[in-house]
Structures are given as structure tokens and as C-alpha cells.
Short mmCIF file of C-alpha atoms in Angstrom, two decimals:
data_model
loop_
_atom_site.label_atom_id
_atom_site.label_comp_id
_atom_site.label_asym_id
_atom_site.label_seq_id
_atom_site.Cartn_x
_atom_site.Cartn_y
_atom_site.Cartn_z
CA MET A 1 0.00 0.00 0.00
CA ASN A 2 1.32 3.45 -0.92
CA HIS A 3 1.53 6.02 1.86
CA PRO A 4 2.55 9.33 0.22
CA ASN A 5 2.29 11.19 3.52
CA ARG A 6 5.19 9.11 4.86
CA TYR A 7 7.66 10.38 2.27
CA ILE A 8 9.20 13.61 1.06
CA THR A 9 10.12 13.96 -2.61
CA ILE A 10 13.11 16.08 -3.60
CA ARG A 11 13.23 16.82 -7.31
CA GLY A 12 15.84 18.51 -9.44
CA LYS A 13 16.36 18.91 -13.14
CA ASN A 14 18.10 15.57 -13.52
CA PHE A 15 17.26 13.72 -10.32
CA SER A 16 14.48 12.77 -7.95
CA TYR A 17 14.81 11.36 -4.41
CA LEU A 18 12.10 9.87 -2.23
CA ILE A 19 12.98 10.27 1.45
CA SER A 20 11.13 8.57 4.29
CA LYS A 21 10.00 10.91 7.05
CA LYS A 22 10.72 8.14 9.55
CA ALA A 23 14.29 7.92 8.26
CA ILE A 24 14.73 11.67 8.74
CA VAL A 25 13.45 11.50 12.32
CA VAL A 26 15.65 8.48 13.15
CA SER A 27 18.70 10.12 11.55
CA LEU A 28 18.18 13.34 13.50
CA PHE A 29 17.75 11.39 16.74
CA LEU A 30 20.92 9.38 16.11
CA LEU A 31 22.83 12.54 15.15
CA LEU A 32 21.78 14.13 18.42
CA ALA A 33 22.81 10.98 20.32
CA VAL A 34 26.23 11.02 18.61
CA ILE A 35 26.77 14.69 19.51
CA VAL A 36 25.76 14.10 23.14
CA VAL A 37 28.04 11.06 23.49
CA MET A 38 30.87 13.00 21.83
CA ILE A 39 30.56 15.79 24.39
CA LEU A 40 30.29 13.38 27.33
CA SER A 41 33.18 11.25 26.06
CA THR A 42 35.37 14.32 25.62
CA GLY A 43 34.73 15.36 29.20
CA ILE A 44 35.24 11.98 30.87
CA GLY A 45 38.75 10.99 31.83
CA SER A 46 41.30 11.22 34.63
CA ILE A 47 40.31 14.88 34.82
CA TYR A 48 36.55 15.35 34.51
CA ILE A 49 35.34 18.31 32.51
CA LYS A 50 31.70 19.40 32.63
CA PRO A 51 29.75 19.20 29.34
CA THR A 52 29.23 22.98 29.25
CA GLU A 53 32.96 23.53 29.68
CA VAL A 54 33.66 20.94 26.97
CA VAL A 55 31.50 22.88 24.51
CA ARG A 56 33.22 26.14 25.45
CA ALA A 57 36.65 24.53 25.07
CA ILE A 58 35.79 23.09 21.64
CA PHE A 59 35.22 26.63 20.39
CA GLY A 60 38.28 27.96 22.23
CA TYR A 61 36.46 29.79 25.00
CA GLY A 62 37.23 27.47 27.92
CA THR A 63 39.94 27.78 30.51
CA ASP A 64 43.50 27.15 29.37
CA PRO A 65 43.68 23.67 30.96
CA SER A 66 40.30 22.72 29.46
CA ASN A 67 41.29 23.97 26.02
CA LEU A 68 44.49 21.93 26.15
CA ILE A 69 42.85 18.72 27.34
CA VAL A 70 39.82 18.93 25.08
CA ARG A 71 41.27 20.26 21.85
CA SER A 72 44.69 18.63 21.88
CA LEU A 73 44.18 15.33 23.70
CA ARG A 74 40.57 14.11 23.70
CA LEU A 75 38.75 15.68 20.76
CA PRO A 76 40.93 14.05 18.06
CA ARG A 77 40.24 10.63 19.55
CA VAL A 78 36.49 11.27 19.63
CA ILE A 79 36.40 12.56 16.05
CA VAL A 80 38.43 9.58 14.79
CA ALA A 81 35.98 7.23 16.55
CA VAL A 82 33.09 8.93 14.73
CA LEU A 83 34.83 8.72 11.34
CA ILE A 84 35.93 5.10 11.74
CA GLY A 85 32.56 3.96 13.09
CA ALA A 86 30.73 5.67 10.22
CA SER A 87 33.11 4.18 7.66
CA LEU A 88 32.70 0.63 8.93
CA GLY A 89 28.92 0.99 9.27
CA VAL A 90 28.50 2.22 5.69
CA ALA A 91 30.92 -0.35 4.26
CA GLY A 92 29.07 -3.15 6.06
CA SER A 93 25.65 -1.99 4.90
CA ILE A 94 26.72 -1.83 1.24
CA LEU A 95 28.46 -5.21 1.34
CA GLN A 96 25.42 -6.85 2.96
CA GLY A 97 23.18 -5.33 0.31
CA ILE A 98 25.35 -6.34 -2.64
CA VAL A 99 25.89 -9.90 -1.46
CA ARG A 100 22.32 -10.05 -0.12
CA ASN A 101 23.37 -11.76 3.07
CA SER A 102 23.31 -10.44 6.64
CA LEU A 103 26.53 -12.30 7.50
CA THR A 104 28.61 -10.14 5.19
CA SER A 105 30.84 -7.41 6.57
CA PRO A 106 34.41 -6.15 6.11
CA ASP A 107 35.46 -8.64 8.81
CA THR A 108 33.92 -11.72 7.24
CA ILE A 109 35.08 -11.32 3.62
CA GLY A 110 38.74 -10.71 4.47
CA THR A 111 38.90 -6.90 4.17
CA THR A 112 39.80 -6.27 7.80
CA GLY A 113 42.19 -9.21 7.91
CA GLY A 114 43.90 -8.06 4.71
CA ALA A 115 44.32 -4.53 6.04
CA THR A 116 45.78 -5.95 9.26
CA LEU A 117 48.23 -8.15 7.38
CA GLY A 118 49.23 -5.19 5.22
CA ALA A 119 49.91 -3.09 8.32
CA VAL A 120 51.87 -5.83 10.11
CA SER A 121 53.88 -6.44 6.93
CA PHE A 122 54.68 -2.74 6.84
CA PHE A 123 55.93 -2.87 10.45
CA PHE A 124 57.98 -5.97 9.69
CA PHE A 125 59.58 -4.99 6.38
CA PHE A 126 59.48 -1.20 6.04
CA SER A 127 59.05 0.55 9.41
CA ASP A 128 62.78 1.29 9.67
CA LYS A 129 63.14 2.21 5.99
CA ILE A 130 60.29 4.57 5.09
CA SER A 131 58.01 6.99 6.91
CA ILE A 132 55.20 5.68 9.13
CA HIS A 133 52.87 7.91 7.10
CA TRP A 134 52.87 5.14 4.45
CA LEU A 135 51.20 2.72 6.89
CA PRO A 136 47.63 3.56 5.69
CA VAL A 137 48.69 2.85 2.11
CA ALA A 138 49.93 -0.61 3.14
CA ALA A 139 46.73 -1.33 5.07
CA ILE A 140 44.45 -0.23 2.23
CA ALA A 141 46.48 -2.22 -0.31
CA GLY A 142 46.17 -5.29 1.94
CA ALA A 143 42.40 -4.77 2.19
CA PHE A 144 41.99 -4.60 -1.59
CA GLY A 145 44.27 -7.58 -2.23
CA ALA A 146 42.57 -9.83 0.31
CA THR A 147 39.04 -8.93 -0.78
CA LEU A 148 39.79 -9.57 -4.46
CA PHE A 149 41.45 -12.90 -3.58
CA VAL A 150 38.48 -14.07 -1.49
CA TYR A 151 36.03 -12.91 -4.15
CA THR A 152 37.94 -14.86 -6.82
CA LEU A 153 38.08 -18.04 -4.71
CA SER A 154 34.34 -17.78 -4.00
CA TRP A 155 33.36 -17.49 -7.66
CA LYS A 156 31.76 -20.58 -9.14
CA ASN A 157 29.10 -19.67 -11.69
CA GLY A 158 28.44 -16.67 -9.48
CA ILE A 159 28.89 -15.86 -5.81
CA THR A 160 27.04 -17.81 -3.14
CA PRO A 161 26.79 -15.58 -0.04
CA LEU A 162 27.49 -18.29 2.50
CA ARG A 163 30.47 -19.57 0.49
CA LEU A 164 31.88 -16.04 0.32
CA VAL A 165 31.55 -15.64 4.09
CA LEU A 166 33.03 -19.05 4.92
CA ILE A 167 36.00 -18.62 2.57
CA GLY A 168 36.49 -15.08 3.84
CA THR A 169 36.44 -16.23 7.45
CA GLY A 170 38.94 -19.03 6.75
CA PHE A 171 41.24 -16.75 4.78
CA THR A 172 41.07 -14.18 7.57
CA ALA A 173 42.24 -16.84 10.01
CA ALA A 174 45.14 -17.69 7.68
CA MET A 175 46.16 -14.03 7.39
CA SER A 176 45.96 -13.67 11.17
CA SER A 177 48.33 -16.64 11.55
CA ILE A 178 50.82 -15.05 9.16
CA SER A 179 50.60 -11.80 11.10
CA TYR A 180 51.31 -13.56 14.39
CA LEU A 181 54.21 -15.45 12.80
CA MET A 182 55.82 -12.17 11.76
CA MET A 183 55.22 -10.72 15.21
CA LEU A 184 56.92 -13.66 16.94
CA SER A 185 59.88 -13.71 14.58
CA GLY A 186 60.57 -9.98 14.78
CA PRO A 187 61.82 -7.60 17.46
CA ILE A 188 59.70 -6.83 20.51
CA ILE A 189 58.85 -3.35 19.29
CA LEU A 190 57.29 -4.91 16.19
CA ALA A 191 55.16 -7.19 18.36
CA ASN A 192 53.96 -4.24 20.46
CA GLN A 193 53.05 -2.14 17.45
CA SER A 194 51.33 -5.02 15.70
CA LEU A 195 49.39 -6.18 18.75
CA THR A 196 48.06 -2.69 19.38
CA PHE A 197 46.94 -2.50 15.76
CA MET A 198 45.35 -5.96 15.77
CA THR A 199 43.26 -5.29 18.87
CA GLY A 200 41.77 -2.15 17.34
CA SER A 201 42.67 0.90 19.37
CA ILE A 202 42.38 4.63 18.74
CA TYR A 203 44.59 5.45 21.70
CA GLY A 204 47.05 8.28 21.11
CA VAL A 205 45.65 9.54 17.79
CA SER A 206 46.26 13.17 16.87
CA TRP A 207 44.98 15.76 14.42
CA GLU A 208 47.99 15.41 12.12
CA LYS A 209 48.37 11.61 12.18
CA ALA A 210 44.72 10.58 11.99
CA VAL A 211 42.02 13.25 11.77
CA TYR A 212 43.42 15.32 8.91
CA PRO A 213 44.31 12.32 6.67
CA LEU A 214 41.08 10.41 7.38
CA LEU A 215 38.53 13.24 7.27
CA PRO A 216 38.74 14.10 3.54
CA TRP A 217 38.80 10.39 2.62
CA VAL A 218 35.61 9.68 4.56
CA SER A 219 33.98 12.96 3.53
CA LEU A 220 34.44 12.00 -0.12
CA LEU A 221 33.62 8.29 -0.09
CA ILE A 222 30.48 8.27 2.07
CA PRO A 223 28.60 10.85 -0.08
CA VAL A 224 29.63 9.01 -3.26
CA ILE A 225 28.38 5.71 -1.80
CA PHE A 226 25.15 7.42 -0.70
CA LEU A 227 24.54 8.66 -4.26
CA LEU A 228 25.17 5.19 -5.67
CA ALA A 229 23.21 3.35 -2.96
CA ARG A 230 20.00 3.32 -5.02
CA HIS A 231 21.68 0.73 -7.27
CA VAL A 232 21.94 -1.62 -4.28
CA THR A 233 18.20 -1.28 -3.65
CA ILE A 234 17.51 -2.14 -7.29
CA GLN A 235 19.88 -5.13 -7.23
CA SER A 236 18.20 -6.43 -4.08
CA LEU A 237 15.15 -7.15 -6.26
CA GLY A 238 17.22 -9.62 -8.30
CA GLU A 239 19.62 -9.37 -11.23
CA ASP A 240 16.96 -9.94 -13.90
CA ILE A 241 14.76 -7.11 -12.62
CA ALA A 242 17.79 -4.85 -12.18
CA ARG A 243 18.87 -5.43 -15.78
CA SER A 244 15.34 -4.89 -17.06
CA VAL A 245 15.33 -1.34 -15.63
CA GLY A 246 18.70 -0.55 -17.21
CA SER A 247 21.03 -1.26 -14.30
CA HIS A 248 24.59 -2.36 -15.18
CA VAL A 249 24.67 -4.97 -12.46
CA GLN A 250 28.24 -6.30 -12.60
CA ARG A 251 29.86 -2.89 -13.12
CA GLN A 252 27.90 -1.21 -10.34
CA ARG A 253 28.44 -4.15 -8.00
CA PHE A 254 32.19 -4.11 -8.53
CA LEU A 255 32.36 -0.32 -8.11
CA LEU A 256 30.39 -0.40 -4.86
CA ILE A 257 32.48 -3.26 -3.48
CA MET A 258 35.68 -1.35 -4.25
CA LEU A 259 34.33 1.83 -2.65
CA SER A 260 33.29 -0.14 0.45
CA VAL A 261 36.69 -1.83 0.66
CA ALA A 262 38.41 1.56 0.32
CA LEU A 263 36.27 2.96 3.14
CA ALA A 264 36.80 -0.04 5.42
CA GLY A 265 40.50 -0.22 4.59
CA ALA A 266 40.98 3.44 5.54
CA ALA A 267 39.12 2.87 8.80
CA VAL A 268 41.31 -0.10 9.70
CA ALA A 269 44.43 1.80 8.62
CA PHE A 270 43.87 4.51 11.21
CA GLY A 271 42.02 2.58 13.92
CA GLY A 272 43.35 -0.94 13.69
CA ALA A 273 41.27 -4.09 13.38
CA ILE A 274 38.07 -2.91 15.06
CA ASN A 275 35.81 -5.87 14.32
CA PHE A 276 32.06 -6.33 13.99
CA ILE A 277 31.02 -2.67 13.71
CA GLY A 278 30.41 -3.36 10.01
CA LEU A 279 28.25 -6.34 10.98
CA MET A 280 26.23 -4.82 13.84
CA ALA A 281 25.56 -1.28 12.61
CA PRO A 282 23.66 -2.28 9.42
CA HIS A 283 21.52 -4.74 11.40
CA ILE A 284 20.52 -2.08 13.91
CA ALA A 285 19.92 0.43 11.10
CA ARG A 286 17.74 -2.05 9.20
CA LYS A 287 15.61 -2.58 12.28
CA LEU A 288 15.17 1.19 12.60
CA VAL A 289 14.47 2.29 9.01
CA GLY A 290 13.98 -0.82 6.88
CA PRO A 291 15.92 -2.13 3.88
CA SER A 292 15.91 0.93 1.57
CA PHE A 293 19.53 1.98 1.13
CA GLY A 294 18.73 5.65 0.71
CA ALA A 295 17.91 5.63 4.42
CA LEU A 296 20.08 2.70 5.46
CA VAL A 297 23.42 4.28 4.52
CA PRO A 298 23.20 7.44 6.72
CA VAL A 299 21.59 5.55 9.60
CA SER A 300 24.31 2.86 9.42
CA ALA A 301 26.95 5.59 9.49
CA LEU A 302 25.47 7.22 12.59
CA THR A 303 24.89 3.86 14.29
CA GLY A 304 28.49 2.78 13.63
CA SER A 305 29.79 6.07 15.04
CA LEU A 306 27.64 5.69 18.15
CA LEU A 307 28.72 2.08 18.74
CA LEU A 308 32.43 2.88 18.48
CA LEU A 309 32.12 6.00 20.64
CA LEU A 310 30.45 3.96 23.38
CA ALA A 311 32.96 1.10 23.08
CA ASP A 312 35.89 3.50 23.34
CA LEU A 313 34.30 5.36 26.25
CA VAL A 314 33.76 2.11 28.18
CA GLY A 315 37.26 0.89 27.39
CA ARG A 316 39.04 3.96 28.74
CA SER A 317 36.77 4.81 31.68
CA LEU A 318 35.38 1.60 33.15
CA PHE A 319 38.81 0.07 33.78
CA HIS A 320 40.73 3.25 34.58
CA PRO A 321 43.73 3.66 34.72
CA LEU A 322 43.91 0.92 32.05
CA ASP A 323 42.94 1.91 28.52
CA ILE A 324 41.28 -1.16 27.01
CA PRO A 325 41.17 -1.10 23.18
CA ALA A 326 37.71 -0.45 21.75
CA GLY A 327 38.09 -3.47 19.48
CA VAL A 328 37.99 -5.77 22.51
CA PHE A 329 34.45 -4.63 23.36
CA THR A 330 33.14 -4.61 19.79
CA ALA A 331 34.43 -8.18 19.35
CA ALA A 332 32.91 -9.30 22.66
CA ILE A 333 29.50 -8.07 21.53
CA GLY A 334 29.80 -8.84 17.82
CA ALA A 335 31.11 -12.41 17.98
CA PRO A 336 27.95 -13.87 19.60
CA ILE A 337 25.81 -11.94 17.11
CA PHE A 338 27.81 -13.38 14.21
CA ILE A 339 27.48 -16.93 15.58
CA TYR A 340 23.73 -16.46 15.91
CA LEU A 341 23.42 -15.15 12.34
CA LEU A 342 25.58 -17.98 11.02
CA TYR A 343 23.39 -20.52 12.84
CA ARG A 344 20.24 -18.91 11.47
CA SER A 345 21.66 -19.07 7.91
CA ARG A 346 22.91 -22.67 8.12
CA ASN A 347 20.32 -24.03 5.69
CA ARG A 348 20.79 -21.31 3.07
CA GLY A 349 22.87 -21.65 -0.05
#
């Protein structure tokens, strides 16, 4: 049944978008929640800063100690958590839509494992030869290489979603073993750097090393994916229907996969192997706004940001003075969810 009062139509000369009013309300609510958690997270630490003082310090009107703590130490970490969470959430939602399986995420098709192996390989072979600023390049290259390899191995007259996930999970385990082998055979400093990366931590990030390089990348890729997301909705109806309405299925599918891998690879490059955000965020978003990708992409981005903000906040405040990596908490929550989804899909192709 058509309910025109539930949607808003935005028309231009060459485009037309149908936006759900519910999706707008949910997105605004999640955006407000992200902002509130950002302010609270910035104020919580060994030195507590009131939310009003945090806001003043963000704009440079706080006291000198507050300005220093907020703007130089805590705000970069919070912003990186938002960017990485949004990247993983969007990448997961697109991959699940393209493969048409709820088990799919950057973690389960080898993207995260490939990025991790690329980073550990960089530490092992190049850390003493070239600048550390090339680390993201190594991680992104590893993400692309692993994803293409898994996709090729999974191809047999097409891609079966469960086969893609199982091969991706097995290949991820193999890449993890290689990473650990390099860690054990190298110097102790290599093991420390690699272990921090593999547990998924945004501890010690700064404006120059993380925020400034990651922000333009995310700001470019997420809008591009949002504009192309309508193709995922069309493909979800089936390849025959998609082709009948003029969709170039294989080309658009490959392009969206590469964009998702680029987004997830960048997130892993700057935040380490933070697992299961790309699995959980799209599921929560789908429960909130339904399967339409015009709404699912922004809601997945906001949900991913909120999940990682909360995981990081718990990790550095609940066990103070220890700073537990955020990836530990996302894995603790995400692993049981993945097992449940795998069990539920056991009789599917």
C-alpha cells in the first residue's frame, strides 16, 4: 500500500529522491545521540570536565587547561571514533546489500584481515626504511588484495553468499596466523606495534596523524556511496529485474564493493582491526528504518559512530587507569551476534 504522507520527494532537473519521514526522524535522533556522546566522552577521563565547559573549550572559550585537554588530547580521539565507526557501518551496509546476506561485513570477507596483514607487513619490512605515514597505504592495499582474492576463490558460476563468508572467514584466520608469525619472529617493538593494531585501538591519535588524513577520505567516499546506494536497492530485487530497468549490475556491483573496501581499509588503517562494527551497525539500522539503502546508509553511518564512541568510552573509563582497546568490546559483543546469524543461515545456499 502506498503512503505518500510518509515520504518527502526532492526533485531537481536531472534527479528525484524519495525520502522517508521516519528515516529523517531516526537520523536526526541518532545525530543528536552522537553529539551528546561525543561531548560526554570528551569530558570523561582522569580529569573530569563538565559538558558545558567541553563545549566552550571546543570553540576555544574554555579555561587554558580545558582547552588543552579537550582540543589537543581528547577531541581528536572522539572525532576519529566517529569517522571510523561511520566508515565501517557504511561499508558493512553496502556489502550486505550487494551480497544479499546479513553475515557479510568487512570482517567476514577478508577486508579487515587483509588490512591488518598489510599493516603488520609494513611494520615488519618497512618501518625502519620509510616513513610511518605510508602505513595507511599498506593497510588499504592489503584490504583490496585480500578482498579480491576471497572474491575470486568464491566465484563458481556466481557468488554464493554463504560460500563467500566461509571462505572469507577461513582466509582471515590464515592471514591472522601469518601476522602472528611475523610478530613472533621480529623484534619486541614490532610485536607491540602489531598487537596494538590488531586489537583495534584509537589510543594516542592526533589531528595530524589521523584526523586530517582520514577526514577528507571519509567525507568524499560516504557521499559518493550514498549517491550510488540506489543501485543496491535495485539489485536487491534480483539481477533480472535490475537489468530490465537498465542497471549495469556487474559494473555497479564491482564499483560499490571497491568503494566499500576503500572505506573499510581506511578505517582499519587509522584505527586498527576494530571488528564487527560493520556487521552490527547495518543490522541495527535495518531494524530502525527498513531495507531501503537511501535511508540505510546514513543511519548505518550514525549507528556505527555511536557504537564505536560507546565502546571507546567504556574501554578507557570503566577500567581506569587501564585503557582497554575499543576493538575488545566490539568483538565481545559482535562475535555472539555473528554466531547467531551464522546458525540462522545454516540451511541457506
